[in-house]
Short mmCIF file of C-alpha atoms and ligand atoms in Angstrom, two decimals:
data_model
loop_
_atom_site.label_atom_id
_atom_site.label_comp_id
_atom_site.label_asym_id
_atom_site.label_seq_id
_atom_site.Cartn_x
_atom_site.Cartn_y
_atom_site.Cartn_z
CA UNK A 63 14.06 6.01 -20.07
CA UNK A 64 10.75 8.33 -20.61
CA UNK A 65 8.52 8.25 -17.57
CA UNK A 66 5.22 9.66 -17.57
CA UNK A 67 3.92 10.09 -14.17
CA UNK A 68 0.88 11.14 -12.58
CA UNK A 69 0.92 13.08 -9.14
CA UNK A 70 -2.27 13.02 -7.13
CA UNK A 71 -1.52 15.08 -3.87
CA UNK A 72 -5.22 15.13 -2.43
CA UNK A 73 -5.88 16.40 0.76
CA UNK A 74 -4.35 16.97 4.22
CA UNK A 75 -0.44 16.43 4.03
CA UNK A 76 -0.82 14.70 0.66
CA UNK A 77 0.92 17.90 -1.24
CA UNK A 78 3.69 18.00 1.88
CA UNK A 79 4.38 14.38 1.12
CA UNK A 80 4.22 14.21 -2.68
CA UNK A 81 6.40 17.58 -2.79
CA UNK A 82 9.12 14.83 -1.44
CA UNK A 83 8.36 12.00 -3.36
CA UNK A 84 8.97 13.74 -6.04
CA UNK A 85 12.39 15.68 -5.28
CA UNK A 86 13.10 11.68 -4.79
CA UNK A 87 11.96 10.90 -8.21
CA UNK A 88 13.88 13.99 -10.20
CA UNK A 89 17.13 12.70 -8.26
CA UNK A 90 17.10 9.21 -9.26
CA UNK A 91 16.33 10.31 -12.60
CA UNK A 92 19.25 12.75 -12.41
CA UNK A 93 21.42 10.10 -11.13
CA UNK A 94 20.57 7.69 -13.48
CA UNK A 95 19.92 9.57 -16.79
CA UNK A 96 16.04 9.25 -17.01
CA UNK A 97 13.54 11.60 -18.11
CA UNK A 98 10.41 12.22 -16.58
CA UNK A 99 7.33 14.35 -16.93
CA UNK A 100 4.44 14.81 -14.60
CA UNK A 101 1.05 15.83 -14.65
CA UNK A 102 -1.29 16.68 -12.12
CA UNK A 103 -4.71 14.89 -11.05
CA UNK A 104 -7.30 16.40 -8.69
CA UNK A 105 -8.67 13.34 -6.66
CA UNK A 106 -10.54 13.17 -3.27
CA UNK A 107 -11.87 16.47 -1.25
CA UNK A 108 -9.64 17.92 -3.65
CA UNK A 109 -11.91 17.64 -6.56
CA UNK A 110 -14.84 17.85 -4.46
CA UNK A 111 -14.36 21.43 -3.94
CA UNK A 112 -12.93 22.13 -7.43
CA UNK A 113 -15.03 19.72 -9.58
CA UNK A 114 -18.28 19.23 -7.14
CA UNK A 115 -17.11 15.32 -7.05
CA UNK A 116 -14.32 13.11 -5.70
CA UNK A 117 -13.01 11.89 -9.00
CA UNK A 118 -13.98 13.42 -12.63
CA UNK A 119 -13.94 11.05 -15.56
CA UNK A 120 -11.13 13.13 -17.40
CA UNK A 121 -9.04 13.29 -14.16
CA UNK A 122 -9.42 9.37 -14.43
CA UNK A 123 -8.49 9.68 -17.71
CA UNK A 124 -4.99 11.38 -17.13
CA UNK A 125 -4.30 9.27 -14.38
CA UNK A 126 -4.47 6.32 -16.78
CA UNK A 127 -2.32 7.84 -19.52
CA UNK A 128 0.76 7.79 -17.67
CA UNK A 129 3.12 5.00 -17.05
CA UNK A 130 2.26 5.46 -12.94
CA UNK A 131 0.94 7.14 -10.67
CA UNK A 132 2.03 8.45 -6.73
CA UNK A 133 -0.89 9.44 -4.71
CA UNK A 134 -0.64 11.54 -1.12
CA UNK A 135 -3.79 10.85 1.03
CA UNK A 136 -7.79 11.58 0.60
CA UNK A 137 -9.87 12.61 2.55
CA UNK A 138 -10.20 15.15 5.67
CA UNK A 139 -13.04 16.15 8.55
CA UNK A 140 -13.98 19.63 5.88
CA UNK A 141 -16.09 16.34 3.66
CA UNK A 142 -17.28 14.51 6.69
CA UNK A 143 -21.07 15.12 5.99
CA UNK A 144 -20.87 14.34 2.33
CA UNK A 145 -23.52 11.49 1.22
CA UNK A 146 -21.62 8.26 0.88
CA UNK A 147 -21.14 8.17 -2.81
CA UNK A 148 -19.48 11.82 -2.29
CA UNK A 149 -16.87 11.22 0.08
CA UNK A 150 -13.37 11.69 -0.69
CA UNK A 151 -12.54 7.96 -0.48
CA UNK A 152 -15.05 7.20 -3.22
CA UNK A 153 -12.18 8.83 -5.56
CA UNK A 154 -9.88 6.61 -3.94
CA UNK A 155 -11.89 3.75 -5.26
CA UNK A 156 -13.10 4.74 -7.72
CA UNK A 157 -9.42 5.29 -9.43
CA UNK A 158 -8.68 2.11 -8.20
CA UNK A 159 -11.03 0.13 -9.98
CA UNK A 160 -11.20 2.50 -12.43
CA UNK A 161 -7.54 1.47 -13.23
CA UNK A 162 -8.06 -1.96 -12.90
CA UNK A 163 -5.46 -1.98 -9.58
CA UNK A 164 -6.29 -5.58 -8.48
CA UNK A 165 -3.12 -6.16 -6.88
CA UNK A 166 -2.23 -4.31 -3.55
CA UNK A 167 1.44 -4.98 -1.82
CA UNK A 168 1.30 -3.34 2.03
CA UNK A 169 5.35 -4.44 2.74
CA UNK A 170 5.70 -4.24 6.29
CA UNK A 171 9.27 -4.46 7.87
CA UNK A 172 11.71 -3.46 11.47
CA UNK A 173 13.96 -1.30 10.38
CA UNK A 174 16.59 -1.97 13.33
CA UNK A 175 16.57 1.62 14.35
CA UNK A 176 13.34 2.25 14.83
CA UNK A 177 12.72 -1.67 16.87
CA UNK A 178 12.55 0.36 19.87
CA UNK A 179 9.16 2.29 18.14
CA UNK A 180 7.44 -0.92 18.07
CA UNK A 181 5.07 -1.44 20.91
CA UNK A 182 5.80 -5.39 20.96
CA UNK A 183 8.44 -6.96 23.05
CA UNK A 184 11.79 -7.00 22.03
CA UNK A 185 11.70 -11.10 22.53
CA UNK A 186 8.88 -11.16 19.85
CA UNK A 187 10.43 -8.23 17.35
CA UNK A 188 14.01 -10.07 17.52
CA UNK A 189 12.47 -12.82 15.68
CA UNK A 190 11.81 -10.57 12.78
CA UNK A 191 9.42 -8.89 11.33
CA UNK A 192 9.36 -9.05 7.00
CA UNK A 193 5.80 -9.82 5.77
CA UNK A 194 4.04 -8.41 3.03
CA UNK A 195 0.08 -8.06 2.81
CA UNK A 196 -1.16 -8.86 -0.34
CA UNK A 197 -4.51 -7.49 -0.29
CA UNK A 198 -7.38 -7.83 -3.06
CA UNK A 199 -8.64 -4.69 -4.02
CA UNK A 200 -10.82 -3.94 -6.48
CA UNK A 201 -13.56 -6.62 -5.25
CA UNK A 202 -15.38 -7.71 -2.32
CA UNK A 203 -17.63 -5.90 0.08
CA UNK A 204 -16.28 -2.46 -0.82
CA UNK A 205 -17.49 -2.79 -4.89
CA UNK A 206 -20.53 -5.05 -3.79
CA UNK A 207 -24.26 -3.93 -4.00
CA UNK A 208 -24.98 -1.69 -0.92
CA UNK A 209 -27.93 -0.09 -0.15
CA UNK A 210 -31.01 0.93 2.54
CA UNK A 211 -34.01 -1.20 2.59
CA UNK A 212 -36.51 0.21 4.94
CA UNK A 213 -34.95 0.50 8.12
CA UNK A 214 -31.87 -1.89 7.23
CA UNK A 215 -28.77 -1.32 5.33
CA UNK A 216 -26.79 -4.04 3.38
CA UNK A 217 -23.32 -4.22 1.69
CA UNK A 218 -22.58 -7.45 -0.47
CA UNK A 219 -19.75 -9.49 -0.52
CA UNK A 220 -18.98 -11.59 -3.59
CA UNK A 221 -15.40 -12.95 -5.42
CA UNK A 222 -15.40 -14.72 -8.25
CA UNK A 223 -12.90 -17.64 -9.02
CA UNK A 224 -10.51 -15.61 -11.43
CA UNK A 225 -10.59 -12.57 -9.49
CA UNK A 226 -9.24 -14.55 -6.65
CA UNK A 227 -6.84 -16.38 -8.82
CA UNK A 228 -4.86 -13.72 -10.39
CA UNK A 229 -4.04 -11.91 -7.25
CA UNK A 230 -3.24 -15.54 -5.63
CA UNK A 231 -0.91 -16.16 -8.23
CA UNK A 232 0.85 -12.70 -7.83
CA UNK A 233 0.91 -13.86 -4.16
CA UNK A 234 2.57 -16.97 -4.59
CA UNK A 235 5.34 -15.53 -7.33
CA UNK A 236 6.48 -12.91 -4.73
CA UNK A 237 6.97 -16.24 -2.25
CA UNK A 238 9.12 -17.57 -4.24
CA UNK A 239 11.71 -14.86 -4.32
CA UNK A 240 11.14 -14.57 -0.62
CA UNK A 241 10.68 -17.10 2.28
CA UNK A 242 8.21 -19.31 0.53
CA UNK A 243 5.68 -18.69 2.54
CA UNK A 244 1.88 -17.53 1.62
CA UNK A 245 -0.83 -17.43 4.51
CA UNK A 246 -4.12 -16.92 3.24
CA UNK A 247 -6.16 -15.68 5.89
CA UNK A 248 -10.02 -15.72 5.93
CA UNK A 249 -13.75 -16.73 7.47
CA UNK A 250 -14.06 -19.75 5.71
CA UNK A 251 -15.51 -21.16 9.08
CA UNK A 252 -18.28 -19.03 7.95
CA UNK A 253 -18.33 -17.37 4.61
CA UNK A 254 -19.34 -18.76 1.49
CA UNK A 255 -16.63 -16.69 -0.48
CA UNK A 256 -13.87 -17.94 1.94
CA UNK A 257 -14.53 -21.13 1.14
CA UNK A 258 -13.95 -19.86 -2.50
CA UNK A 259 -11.00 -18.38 -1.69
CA UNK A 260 -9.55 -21.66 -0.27
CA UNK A 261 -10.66 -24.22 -3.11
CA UNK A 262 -8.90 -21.44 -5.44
CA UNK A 263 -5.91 -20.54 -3.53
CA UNK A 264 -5.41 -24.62 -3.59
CA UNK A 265 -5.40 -25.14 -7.13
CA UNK A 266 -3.04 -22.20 -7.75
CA UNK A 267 -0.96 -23.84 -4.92
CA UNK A 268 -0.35 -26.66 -7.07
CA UNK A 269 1.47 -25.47 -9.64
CA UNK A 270 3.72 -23.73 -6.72
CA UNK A 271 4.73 -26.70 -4.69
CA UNK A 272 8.45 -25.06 -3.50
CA UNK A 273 6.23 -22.67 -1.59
CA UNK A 274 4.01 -23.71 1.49
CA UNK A 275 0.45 -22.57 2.05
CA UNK A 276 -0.99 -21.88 5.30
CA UNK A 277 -4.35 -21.33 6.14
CA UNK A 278 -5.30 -19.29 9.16
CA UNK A 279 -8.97 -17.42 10.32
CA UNK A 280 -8.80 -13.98 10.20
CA UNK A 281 -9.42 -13.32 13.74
CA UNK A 282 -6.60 -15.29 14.82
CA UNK A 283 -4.70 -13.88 12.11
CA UNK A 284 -5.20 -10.31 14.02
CA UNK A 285 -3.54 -12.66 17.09
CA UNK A 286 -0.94 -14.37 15.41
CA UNK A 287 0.26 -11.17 13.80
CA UNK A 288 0.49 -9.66 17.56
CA UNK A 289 2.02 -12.74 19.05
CA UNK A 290 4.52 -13.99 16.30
CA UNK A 291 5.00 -11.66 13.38
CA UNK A 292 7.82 -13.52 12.67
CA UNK A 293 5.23 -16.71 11.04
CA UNK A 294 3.88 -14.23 8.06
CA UNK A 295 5.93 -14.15 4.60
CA UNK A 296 3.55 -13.55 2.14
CA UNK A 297 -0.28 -12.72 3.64
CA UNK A 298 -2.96 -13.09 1.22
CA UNK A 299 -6.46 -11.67 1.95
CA UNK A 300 -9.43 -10.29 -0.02
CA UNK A 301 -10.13 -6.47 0.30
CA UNK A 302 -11.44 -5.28 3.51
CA UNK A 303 -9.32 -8.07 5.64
CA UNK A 304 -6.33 -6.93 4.15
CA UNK A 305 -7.51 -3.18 4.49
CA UNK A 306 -7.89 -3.87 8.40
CA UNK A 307 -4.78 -6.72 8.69
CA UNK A 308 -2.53 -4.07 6.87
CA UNK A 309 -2.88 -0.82 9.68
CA UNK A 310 -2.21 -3.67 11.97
CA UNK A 311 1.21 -5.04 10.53
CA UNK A 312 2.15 -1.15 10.08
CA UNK A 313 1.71 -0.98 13.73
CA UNK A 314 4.06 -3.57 14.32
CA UNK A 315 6.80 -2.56 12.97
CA UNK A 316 6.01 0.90 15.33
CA UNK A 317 5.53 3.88 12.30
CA UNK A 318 2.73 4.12 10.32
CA UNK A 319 4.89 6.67 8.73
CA UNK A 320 7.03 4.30 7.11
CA UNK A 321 5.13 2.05 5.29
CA UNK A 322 4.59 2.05 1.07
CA UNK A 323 1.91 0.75 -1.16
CA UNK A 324 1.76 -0.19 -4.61
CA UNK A 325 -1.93 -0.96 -6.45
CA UNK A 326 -1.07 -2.89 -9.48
CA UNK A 327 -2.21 -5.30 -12.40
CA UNK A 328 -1.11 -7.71 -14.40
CA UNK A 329 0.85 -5.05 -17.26
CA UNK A 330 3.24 -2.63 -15.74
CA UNK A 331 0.98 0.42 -14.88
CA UNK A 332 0.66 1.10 -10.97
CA UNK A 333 -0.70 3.57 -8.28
CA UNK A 334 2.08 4.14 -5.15
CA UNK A 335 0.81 5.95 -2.05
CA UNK A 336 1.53 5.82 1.73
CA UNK A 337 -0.59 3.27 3.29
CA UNK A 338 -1.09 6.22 6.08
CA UNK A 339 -3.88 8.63 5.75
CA UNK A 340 -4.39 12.29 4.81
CA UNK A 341 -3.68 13.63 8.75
CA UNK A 342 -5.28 16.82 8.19
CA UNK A 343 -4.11 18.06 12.21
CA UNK A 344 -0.64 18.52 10.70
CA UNK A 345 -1.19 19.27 7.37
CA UNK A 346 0.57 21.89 5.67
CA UNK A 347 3.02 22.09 8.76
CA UNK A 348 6.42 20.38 7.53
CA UNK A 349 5.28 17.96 10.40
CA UNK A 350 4.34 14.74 8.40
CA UNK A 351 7.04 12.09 7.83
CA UNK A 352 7.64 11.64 4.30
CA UNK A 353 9.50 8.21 3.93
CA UNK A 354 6.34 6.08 3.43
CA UNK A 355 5.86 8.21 0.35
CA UNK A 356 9.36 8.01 -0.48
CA UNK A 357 9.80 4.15 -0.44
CA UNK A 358 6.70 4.31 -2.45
CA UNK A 359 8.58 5.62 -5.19
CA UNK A 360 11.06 3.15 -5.24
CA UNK A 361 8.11 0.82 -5.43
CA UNK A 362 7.34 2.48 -8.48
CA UNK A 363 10.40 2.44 -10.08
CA UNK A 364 10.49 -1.57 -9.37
CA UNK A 365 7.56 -2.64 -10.20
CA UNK A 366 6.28 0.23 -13.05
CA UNK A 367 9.81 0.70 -14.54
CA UNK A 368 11.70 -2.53 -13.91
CA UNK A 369 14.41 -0.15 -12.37
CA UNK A 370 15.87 -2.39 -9.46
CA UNK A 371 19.10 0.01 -9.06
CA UNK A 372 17.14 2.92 -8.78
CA UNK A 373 14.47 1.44 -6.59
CA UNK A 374 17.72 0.07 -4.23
CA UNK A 375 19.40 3.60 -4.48
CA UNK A 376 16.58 5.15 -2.85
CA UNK A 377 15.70 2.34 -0.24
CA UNK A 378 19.30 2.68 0.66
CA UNK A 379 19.72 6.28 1.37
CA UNK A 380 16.24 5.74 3.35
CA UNK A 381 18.13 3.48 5.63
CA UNK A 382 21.34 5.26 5.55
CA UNK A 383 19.32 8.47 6.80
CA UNK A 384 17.99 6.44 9.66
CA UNK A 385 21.06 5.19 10.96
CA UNK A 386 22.29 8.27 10.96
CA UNK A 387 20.06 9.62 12.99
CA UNK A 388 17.41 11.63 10.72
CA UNK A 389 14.39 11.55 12.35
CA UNK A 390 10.61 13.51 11.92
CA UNK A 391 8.33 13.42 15.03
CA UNK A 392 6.49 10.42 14.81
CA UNK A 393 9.77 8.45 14.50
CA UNK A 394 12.06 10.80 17.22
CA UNK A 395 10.93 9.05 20.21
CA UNK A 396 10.96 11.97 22.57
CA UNK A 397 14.28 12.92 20.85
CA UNK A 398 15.36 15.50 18.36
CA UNK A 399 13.73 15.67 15.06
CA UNK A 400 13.55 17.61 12.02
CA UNK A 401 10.69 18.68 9.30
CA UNK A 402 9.52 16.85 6.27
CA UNK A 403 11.32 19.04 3.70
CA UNK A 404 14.46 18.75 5.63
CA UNK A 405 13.63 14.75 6.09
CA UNK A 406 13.88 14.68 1.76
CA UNK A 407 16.62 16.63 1.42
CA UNK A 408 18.54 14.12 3.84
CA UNK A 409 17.64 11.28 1.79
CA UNK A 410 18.44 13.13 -1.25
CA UNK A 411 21.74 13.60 0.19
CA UNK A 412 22.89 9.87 0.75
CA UNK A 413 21.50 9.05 -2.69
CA UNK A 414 24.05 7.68 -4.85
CA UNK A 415 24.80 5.03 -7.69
C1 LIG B 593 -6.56 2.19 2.74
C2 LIG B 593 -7.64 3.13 3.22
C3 LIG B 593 -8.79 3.11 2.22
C4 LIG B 593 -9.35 1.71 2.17
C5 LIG B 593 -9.90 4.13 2.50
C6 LIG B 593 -9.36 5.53 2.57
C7 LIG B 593 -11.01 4.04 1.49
O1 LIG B 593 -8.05 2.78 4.50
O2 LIG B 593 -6.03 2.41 1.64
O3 LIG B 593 -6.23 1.26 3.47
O4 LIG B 593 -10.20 1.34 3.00
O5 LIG B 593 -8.93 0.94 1.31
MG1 LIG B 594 -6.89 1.24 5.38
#
């Protein structure tokens, strides 16, 4: 197979990540007989500094003539001061809704290794932890009106009926190849578009009746996921719950390190990243752990590519690598660990068909 993919390193340890991701990428394709060509896209403080602003239309542009796209991190302390519409993150959205990337899939799971990073209780992580967030993202409060009026400020948060449906609908169709289980968690105690959310999220329910629906606030939802992480299967939440619900489950399972993303919509064109951020402390420092990126391009090769054996080859050698002991700092636990370039050429390693 031809693969056209588009690398957006950003800022920070984006390039130190990325550099992996895609020695990942080049093997699989090696091992499996693919061909694949890249391109590069300047997005975040990045293009600020190169173009004058976080995302150019013709960098938007190349990013949606390939087939997918892996992203590092945006954003850093250097574009602090920039005027709101300037930031680094506006690129971030602004390729996301740019690319229509309604759908985003936060996985969050123990590997049994690593249960010891988790800051819960071993009685509550032996349960299990296997949820996945399935967070709305190119709506609500974070594409809403915003402004100053006088001395207030105001962001505005709307949904409308199909936006909620389609990602509901993605929601429930990952249930059913799972536990058959989708929690939709929201305010609808006190906001009008929760209560949209629900009288959707019912109607879609119907046609699913093998999987169960749960409803739960999204304050308690922030308890339960503390308390029981074992309840969530499938979490489905509109934008900035799921942005907030999503660093939460990642601290669960103990390594924000670890943790991939995909963006997607309803053809088969996606945007991986790290659900981590740019760390700028260690950037450029073969500190960062590169395995969120990494399992981010399996993502890609699942759900962009349809390539389930190449998607398992790398997951595999991910997991192989951590039993055998390869660790970077954030994972090592006081013990002995190695740097990021060394952490890909491990996985590399164990990679096999
Ligand atoms: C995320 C990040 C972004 C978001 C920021 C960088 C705009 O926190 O992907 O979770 O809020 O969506
Ligand atoms: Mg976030």
């Amino acid at each position: 197979m031809d693969m056209r993919i588009a690398l957006i390193p950003g800022d920070g340890i984006g390039p130190d990540i990325v550099r992996e991701g895609v020695k990942v990428i080049d093997r699989a394709a090696e091992l499996f007989g693919h061909s694949i060509s890249y391109t590069e896209v300047d997005a975040g403080g990045i293009s600020i500094d190169r173009h004058g602003v976080p995302l150019t239309d013709e960098n938007l542009e190349k990013a949606k003539a390939a087939d997918a796209v892996l992203l590092g991190a945006v954003g850093g302390p250097k574009w602090d001061s920039m005027p709101g519409d300037r930031r680094p993150e506006k690129g971030l959205l602004g390729l996301r809704s740019g690319m229509g990337l309604f759908c985003n899939l936060r996985p969050a799971r123990i590997y049994p290794e690593l249960s010891s990073a988790s800051p819960l209780k071993d009685e509550v992580i032996s349960r299990g932890v296997d949820l996945v967030v399935f967070r709305e993202l190119t709506g609500g409060i974070y594409f809403g009106r915003k402004g100053r009026e006088g001395d207030g400020a105001y962001d505005v948060m709307s949904y409308s009926k199909p936006e909620i449906a389609r990602i509901a609908r993605k929601a429930f169709e990952a249930a059913r190849i799972r536990r058959k289980r989708v929690t939709l968690v929201d305010k609808a105690n006190v906001l009008e578009t929760s209560r949209l959310w629900r009288e959707t999220v019912k109607e879609i329910a119907s046609q699913y009746e093998d999987v169960e629906l749960d409803f739960m606030y999204v304050d308690n939802a922030s308890m339960q996921l503390v308390r029981d992480p074992s309840h969530f299967d499938v979490l489905l939440t509109e934008n900035m719950f799921g942005d907030i619900l999503s660093d939460e489950a990642s601290m669960v399972t103990g390594s924000i390190g670890m943790l991939p993303s995909a963006s997607l919509r309803e053809d088969s064109f996606g945007m991986y990243e790290p659900i981590h951020g740019s760390a700028p402390d260690i950037a450029g420092k073969d500190l960062a752990n590169p395995i969120a990126t990494i399992l981010s391009c399996a993502m890609m090769f699942r759900y962009s590519f349809s390539l389930e054996s190449e998607a398992r080859c790398i997951e595999d050698a991910v997991s192989k690598a951590l039993a055998d002991g390869v660790r970077t700092v954030d994972i090592a636990a006081g013990g002995s660990y190695i740097g990021t370039a060394a952490c890909g050429d491990e996985i590399i390693r164990r990679m096999a068909r």
